[in-house]
Amino acid sequence: MIIIGCSNSKDLAKRISSGLDWEYSSLNVKRFPDGELYVKFDVNLKNKNVVLVQTLHPPNEALLELILASHTAKDLGCKKLTLVIPYLAYIRQDKRFNAGESVSSKIVGRLLSVADEVITIDPHLHRFKSLSEVFKTKTIKLSANDLIQDYISKRFASPVIIGPDAESYQWARSIANKINASAAILEKERLSSSKVVEKLNSEVSVEDKDVLIIDDIISTGHTILEVIRIIRKMKPKSINIVGIHGIFTDRSVLDFIKEYSDSIATTNTINNSFAKIDVSGLICDSLK
Ligand code: R5P
């Protein structure tokens, strides 16, 4: 067994390797003068079970590196190839919204299906019901929900969980159920052409409560910031943010989130300064 850390996930790959006591090697990645990627394995892969760990944010170079590495590992005669992709980019491009668009998720899935198995964490499945609609190989979908539940229950006695919208509410609801907390989703109701009220979809009160806003992906941060803006008016005791995948593309939005919230935490599927919830054990259990 050998764990290979690709450029975006060396730390996580090392944690997985020490958790399992399996050999570790970093993928050797360089750049030719014209910008093309050079990828080399520094260990012999022949007849080995090889695990490549690469999260797909930032996405594009990481994806190309993973495609080159996975096809090369197969060429070099590895026995079994597993891809651990903690954050699976491109999965939200799951239909042709406008004529002429690429359904990128399917193309990415095909290119990575050279592997014998793909393991990922909380992929944003919306129109796809299962990863088998994306990949042509075996897939394993892990969830960080139990880790997030642990994180919350160690810190908050009786929190209220808020999901920003219907698409991501599945995560908030499932975590709330596990810790027996109240959960609600924010809804906008149009009262007239000029009047819209924002309200919670249930009778839950957040006044004087620790509020946990949970989303699967924090990308620009606009969704979270909008929820903070509304929840603040409801006089909670504290506002806390939990994201599974922390991308944080917009620094100025992040500054506002920091200013108006009491804590921010994400998992370490993507390296970022709020990655307090470690998913390496979850991945180790799945690889075992
Ligand atoms: C959307 O369906 C997702 O669950 C997230 O709510 C969304 O990706 C967040 O994006 P942003 O941080 O850019 O508002």
Short mmCIF file of C-alpha atoms and ligand atoms in Angstrom, two decimals:
data_model
loop_
_atom_site.label_atom_id
_atom_site.label_comp_id
_atom_site.label_asym_id
_atom_site.label_seq_id
_atom_site.Cartn_x
_atom_site.Cartn_y
_atom_site.Cartn_z
CA MET A 1 0.00 0.00 0.00
CA ILE A 2 1.33 3.43 -0.76
CA ILE A 3 -0.19 6.87 -0.20
CA ILE A 4 0.85 9.54 -2.70
CA GLY A 5 0.34 13.19 -1.76
CA CYS A 6 -0.44 15.33 -4.79
CA SER A 7 0.20 19.10 -4.77
CA ASN A 8 -3.03 20.26 -3.08
CA SER A 9 -3.21 17.59 -0.37
CA LYS A 10 0.24 16.70 0.90
CA ASP A 11 -0.59 17.45 4.56
CA LEU A 12 -3.76 15.42 4.49
CA ALA A 13 -2.03 12.56 2.63
CA LYS A 14 0.71 12.48 5.28
CA ARG A 15 -1.91 12.32 8.04
CA ILE A 16 -3.63 9.44 6.26
CA SER A 17 -0.33 7.62 5.80
CA SER A 18 0.63 7.97 9.47
CA GLY A 19 -2.92 7.03 10.56
CA LEU A 20 -2.66 3.78 8.61
CA ASP A 21 1.09 3.30 8.95
CA TRP A 22 1.36 2.95 5.17
CA GLU A 23 4.29 4.16 3.05
CA TYR A 24 4.09 7.81 1.93
CA SER A 25 5.55 9.56 -1.10
CA SER A 26 4.89 13.00 -2.58
CA LEU A 27 4.09 13.23 -6.26
CA ASN A 28 6.96 14.98 -7.99
CA VAL A 29 5.40 17.88 -9.90
CA LYS A 30 7.34 20.48 -11.82
CA ARG A 31 6.63 22.91 -14.57
CA PHE A 32 8.28 23.06 -17.97
CA PRO A 33 9.42 26.54 -19.07
CA ASP A 34 6.33 26.87 -21.27
CA GLY A 35 4.04 26.18 -18.28
CA GLU A 36 3.19 22.54 -19.04
CA LEU A 37 3.03 20.20 -16.04
CA TYR A 38 5.66 17.52 -15.44
CA VAL A 39 4.51 14.67 -13.19
CA LYS A 40 6.71 11.85 -11.88
CA PHE A 41 6.37 9.12 -9.24
CA ASP A 42 9.55 8.76 -7.19
CA VAL A 43 8.60 5.27 -5.99
CA ASN A 44 7.98 2.01 -7.79
CA LEU A 45 4.24 1.44 -8.19
CA LYS A 46 4.38 -1.97 -9.90
CA ASN A 47 1.84 -4.37 -8.31
CA LYS A 48 1.15 -1.97 -5.44
CA ASN A 49 -2.14 -0.67 -4.11
CA VAL A 50 -1.76 3.03 -4.79
CA VAL A 51 -3.81 5.81 -3.20
CA LEU A 52 -3.55 9.28 -4.77
CA VAL A 53 -4.78 12.11 -2.54
CA GLN A 54 -5.70 15.33 -4.29
CA THR A 55 -8.39 17.83 -3.38
CA LEU A 56 -9.75 19.85 -6.29
CA HIS A 57 -9.42 23.36 -5.01
CA PRO A 58 -7.88 25.40 -6.56
CA PRO A 59 -9.40 23.24 -9.29
CA ASN A 60 -7.84 23.38 -12.70
CA GLU A 61 -4.15 22.57 -12.32
CA ALA A 62 -5.04 20.14 -9.56
CA LEU A 63 -7.39 18.31 -11.86
CA LEU A 64 -4.90 18.12 -14.70
CA GLU A 65 -2.23 16.89 -12.29
CA LEU A 66 -4.61 14.21 -11.00
CA ILE A 67 -5.54 13.09 -14.51
CA LEU A 68 -1.85 12.82 -15.50
CA ALA A 69 -0.93 11.04 -12.25
CA SER A 70 -3.78 8.55 -12.31
CA HIS A 71 -3.26 7.52 -15.93
CA THR A 72 0.49 7.25 -15.26
CA ALA A 73 -0.02 5.09 -12.16
CA LYS A 74 -2.06 2.70 -14.28
CA ASP A 75 0.59 2.72 -17.04
CA LEU A 76 3.22 1.87 -14.44
CA GLY A 77 1.35 -1.30 -13.49
CA CYS A 78 -0.11 -0.53 -10.08
CA LYS A 79 -2.38 -3.29 -8.83
CA LYS A 80 -5.22 -1.12 -7.59
CA LEU A 81 -5.61 2.64 -7.93
CA THR A 82 -7.72 4.59 -5.46
CA LEU A 83 -8.29 8.33 -5.81
CA VAL A 84 -9.08 10.21 -2.62
CA ILE A 85 -10.62 13.51 -3.71
CA PRO A 86 -11.73 15.24 -0.48
CA TYR A 87 -13.40 18.14 -2.33
CA LEU A 88 -14.79 17.21 -5.70
CA ALA A 89 -14.86 20.28 -7.94
CA TYR A 90 -16.95 20.51 -11.12
CA ILE A 91 -19.74 18.36 -9.64
CA ARG A 92 -22.22 21.26 -9.64
CA GLN A 93 -22.03 21.57 -13.42
CA ASP A 94 -24.51 18.74 -13.60
CA LYS A 95 -26.68 19.76 -16.53
CA ARG A 96 -26.62 21.86 -19.66
CA PHE A 97 -28.26 24.99 -18.25
CA ASN A 98 -27.85 26.89 -21.55
CA ALA A 99 -27.47 25.55 -25.06
CA GLY A 100 -23.87 24.81 -25.96
CA GLU A 101 -22.59 24.44 -22.40
CA SER A 102 -20.31 21.67 -21.29
CA VAL A 103 -21.64 19.27 -18.65
CA SER A 104 -18.22 19.34 -17.02
CA SER A 105 -19.01 16.95 -14.15
CA LYS A 106 -19.52 14.05 -16.55
CA ILE A 107 -16.34 14.80 -18.51
CA VAL A 108 -14.27 15.07 -15.33
CA GLY A 109 -15.86 11.86 -14.05
CA ARG A 110 -14.96 9.99 -17.23
CA LEU A 111 -11.34 11.20 -17.19
CA LEU A 112 -10.87 10.08 -13.58
CA SER A 113 -12.62 6.75 -14.04
CA VAL A 114 -9.30 5.22 -15.07
CA ALA A 115 -8.98 4.58 -11.28
CA ASP A 116 -10.46 1.47 -9.70
CA GLU A 117 -12.13 3.48 -6.97
CA VAL A 118 -12.88 7.10 -6.14
CA ILE A 119 -13.46 8.26 -2.56
CA THR A 120 -14.84 11.71 -1.89
CA ILE A 121 -16.42 13.64 0.98
CA ASP A 122 -19.84 15.28 0.88
CA PRO A 123 -19.97 15.97 -2.85
CA HIS A 124 -22.59 18.55 -3.79
CA LEU A 125 -25.06 16.17 -5.41
CA HIS A 126 -28.04 18.17 -6.54
CA ARG A 127 -29.54 16.94 -9.77
CA PHE A 128 -27.42 13.75 -9.70
CA LYS A 129 -28.77 11.30 -7.19
CA SER A 130 -25.55 9.31 -6.99
CA LEU A 131 -21.89 9.50 -7.97
CA SER A 132 -22.47 6.53 -10.28
CA GLU A 133 -24.10 9.02 -12.66
CA VAL A 134 -20.74 10.83 -12.85
CA PHE A 135 -18.06 8.15 -12.63
CA LYS A 136 -17.76 4.92 -14.55
CA THR A 137 -15.87 3.28 -11.72
CA LYS A 138 -16.62 2.34 -8.11
CA THR A 139 -17.26 5.36 -5.88
CA ILE A 140 -17.43 5.83 -2.13
CA LYS A 141 -19.18 8.90 -0.72
CA LEU A 142 -18.09 9.77 2.80
CA SER A 143 -19.71 12.33 5.03
CA ALA A 144 -18.10 14.66 7.55
CA ASN A 145 -21.43 15.02 9.39
CA ASP A 146 -20.38 12.91 12.40
CA LEU A 147 -17.19 14.95 12.79
CA ILE A 148 -19.15 18.19 12.57
CA GLN A 149 -21.69 16.87 15.06
CA ASP A 150 -18.81 16.11 17.50
CA TYR A 151 -17.34 19.58 16.94
CA ILE A 152 -20.69 21.23 17.71
CA SER A 153 -21.75 19.13 20.66
CA LYS A 154 -18.42 19.68 22.41
CA ARG A 155 -18.88 23.45 22.20
CA PHE A 156 -22.59 24.26 22.32
CA ALA A 157 -25.17 22.96 24.80
CA SER A 158 -28.38 23.66 22.91
CA PRO A 159 -27.70 25.29 19.57
CA VAL A 160 -30.09 26.12 16.75
CA ILE A 161 -28.94 24.94 13.35
CA ILE A 162 -29.74 27.10 10.32
CA GLY A 163 -29.42 25.99 6.70
CA PRO A 164 -29.03 28.85 4.22
CA ASP A 165 -31.19 27.39 1.46
CA ALA A 166 -33.07 24.35 0.28
CA GLU A 167 -30.08 22.97 -1.65
CA SER A 168 -27.76 22.81 1.32
CA TYR A 169 -30.38 22.17 3.99
CA GLN A 170 -29.76 18.40 3.78
CA TRP A 171 -26.48 18.88 5.70
CA ALA A 172 -27.95 21.19 8.35
CA ARG A 173 -30.97 18.95 8.90
CA SER A 174 -28.95 15.76 9.15
CA ILE A 175 -26.51 17.26 11.69
CA ALA A 176 -29.37 18.78 13.71
CA ASN A 177 -31.13 15.39 13.84
CA LYS A 178 -27.97 13.72 15.14
CA ILE A 179 -27.52 16.13 18.01
CA ASN A 180 -31.21 16.56 18.71
CA ALA A 181 -31.11 20.28 17.96
CA SER A 182 -33.75 22.44 16.31
CA ALA A 183 -33.12 23.25 12.69
CA ALA A 184 -34.61 25.74 10.29
CA ILE A 185 -34.10 26.99 6.82
CA LEU A 186 -34.28 30.61 5.74
CA GLU A 187 -37.07 31.49 3.37
CA LYS A 188 -38.04 34.65 1.58
CA GLU A 189 -41.72 35.47 1.33
CA ARG A 190 -42.88 38.13 -1.13
CA LEU A 191 -45.74 40.12 0.46
CA SER A 192 -46.09 42.59 -2.41
CA SER A 193 -44.07 43.69 -5.43
CA SER A 194 -41.88 45.82 -3.18
CA LYS A 195 -41.98 43.93 0.12
CA VAL A 196 -40.10 40.72 0.81
CA VAL A 197 -39.80 39.27 4.31
CA GLU A 198 -37.12 36.82 5.31
CA LYS A 199 -38.16 34.28 7.90
CA LEU A 200 -37.37 30.86 9.25
CA ASN A 201 -39.47 28.01 7.87
CA SER A 202 -40.34 26.66 11.32
CA GLU A 203 -41.40 27.96 14.70
CA VAL A 204 -37.83 27.83 16.00
CA SER A 205 -36.68 30.92 17.89
CA VAL A 206 -33.04 31.94 17.71
CA GLU A 207 -33.31 34.71 20.30
CA ASP A 208 -30.60 34.27 22.96
CA LYS A 209 -29.51 31.01 21.32
CA ASP A 210 -26.19 29.88 19.90
CA VAL A 211 -26.87 29.76 16.18
CA LEU A 212 -24.88 27.46 13.93
CA ILE A 213 -25.13 28.27 10.23
CA ILE A 214 -24.13 25.15 8.32
CA ASP A 215 -23.39 24.96 4.62
CA ASP A 216 -21.61 22.32 2.57
CA ILE A 217 -19.53 24.79 0.55
CA ILE A 218 -18.42 28.30 1.47
CA SER A 219 -17.24 29.67 -1.83
CA THR A 220 -17.45 33.46 -2.13
CA GLY A 221 -19.10 33.54 1.31
CA HIS A 222 -22.03 35.64 0.05
CA THR A 223 -24.60 33.01 1.06
CA ILE A 224 -23.29 32.85 4.64
CA LEU A 225 -23.00 36.63 4.91
CA GLU A 226 -26.61 37.06 3.80
CA VAL A 227 -27.78 34.58 6.44
CA ILE A 228 -25.72 36.38 9.09
CA ARG A 229 -27.35 39.66 8.07
CA ILE A 230 -30.84 38.24 8.61
CA ILE A 231 -30.09 36.22 11.76
CA ARG A 232 -28.45 39.21 13.49
CA LYS A 233 -31.81 40.96 13.48
CA MET A 234 -33.29 38.04 15.46
CA LYS A 235 -31.01 38.74 18.45
CA PRO A 236 -29.15 35.43 18.86
CA LYS A 237 -26.63 34.90 21.66
CA SER A 238 -23.91 34.00 19.15
CA ILE A 239 -23.54 33.29 15.44
CA ASN A 240 -21.22 30.48 14.43
CA ILE A 241 -20.35 29.26 10.96
CA VAL A 242 -19.57 25.70 9.97
CA GLY A 243 -18.72 24.76 6.39
CA ILE A 244 -17.63 21.38 5.12
CA HIS A 245 -15.54 22.69 2.23
CA GLY A 246 -13.98 26.11 2.90
CA ILE A 247 -12.99 27.79 -0.36
CA PHE A 248 -13.24 31.49 0.64
CA THR A 249 -12.58 33.14 -2.70
CA ASP A 250 -13.57 36.65 -1.65
CA ARG A 251 -11.36 38.22 1.05
CA SER A 252 -13.60 41.22 1.61
CA VAL A 253 -16.69 39.05 2.16
CA LEU A 254 -14.65 36.91 4.55
CA ASP A 255 -13.68 40.03 6.51
CA PHE A 256 -17.38 40.82 7.03
CA ILE A 257 -18.14 37.21 8.01
CA LYS A 258 -15.33 37.35 10.58
CA GLU A 259 -16.57 40.65 11.93
CA TYR A 260 -20.20 39.57 12.33
CA SER A 261 -19.74 36.00 13.56
CA ASP A 262 -18.35 34.50 16.75
CA SER A 263 -16.59 31.50 15.24
CA ILE A 264 -15.85 29.91 11.86
CA ALA A 265 -14.88 26.29 11.31
CA THR A 266 -14.51 24.05 8.29
CA THR A 267 -13.05 20.62 7.68
CA ASN A 268 -9.59 20.24 6.18
CA THR A 269 -10.82 18.88 2.83
CA ILE A 270 -9.37 22.16 1.53
CA ASN A 271 -6.48 23.89 3.29
CA ASN A 272 -7.62 27.13 4.87
CA SER A 273 -7.08 28.93 8.14
CA PHE A 274 -10.44 27.78 9.62
CA ALA A 275 -9.87 24.06 8.95
CA LYS A 276 -10.39 22.84 12.51
CA ILE A 277 -12.21 19.56 11.74
CA ASP A 278 -9.84 16.83 10.58
CA VAL A 279 -11.20 14.33 8.02
CA SER A 280 -8.09 12.13 7.85
CA GLY A 281 -9.51 9.55 10.30
CA LEU A 282 -12.68 9.28 8.22
CA ILE A 283 -10.60 8.58 5.11
CA CYS A 284 -8.37 6.10 6.96
CA ASP A 285 -11.44 4.15 8.11
CA SER A 286 -12.68 3.97 4.56
CA LEU A 287 -9.29 2.86 3.14
CA LYS A 288 -8.87 0.17 5.81
C1 R5P B 1 -25.05 26.01 -2.95
O1 R5P B 1 -25.94 25.31 -3.34
C2 R5P B 1 -24.08 25.58 -1.89
O2 R5P B 1 -24.67 24.68 -1.00
C3 R5P B 1 -23.52 26.77 -1.16
O3 R5P B 1 -24.57 27.41 -0.45
C4 R5P B 1 -22.88 27.75 -2.10
O4 R5P B 1 -21.93 27.10 -2.88
C5 R5P B 1 -22.22 28.87 -1.36
O5 R5P B 1 -21.64 29.73 -2.30
P1 R5P B 1 -21.14 31.18 -1.89
O6 R5P B 1 -20.24 31.02 -0.71
O7 R5P B 1 -20.40 31.66 -3.11
O8 R5P B 1 -22.32 32.01 -1.60
#
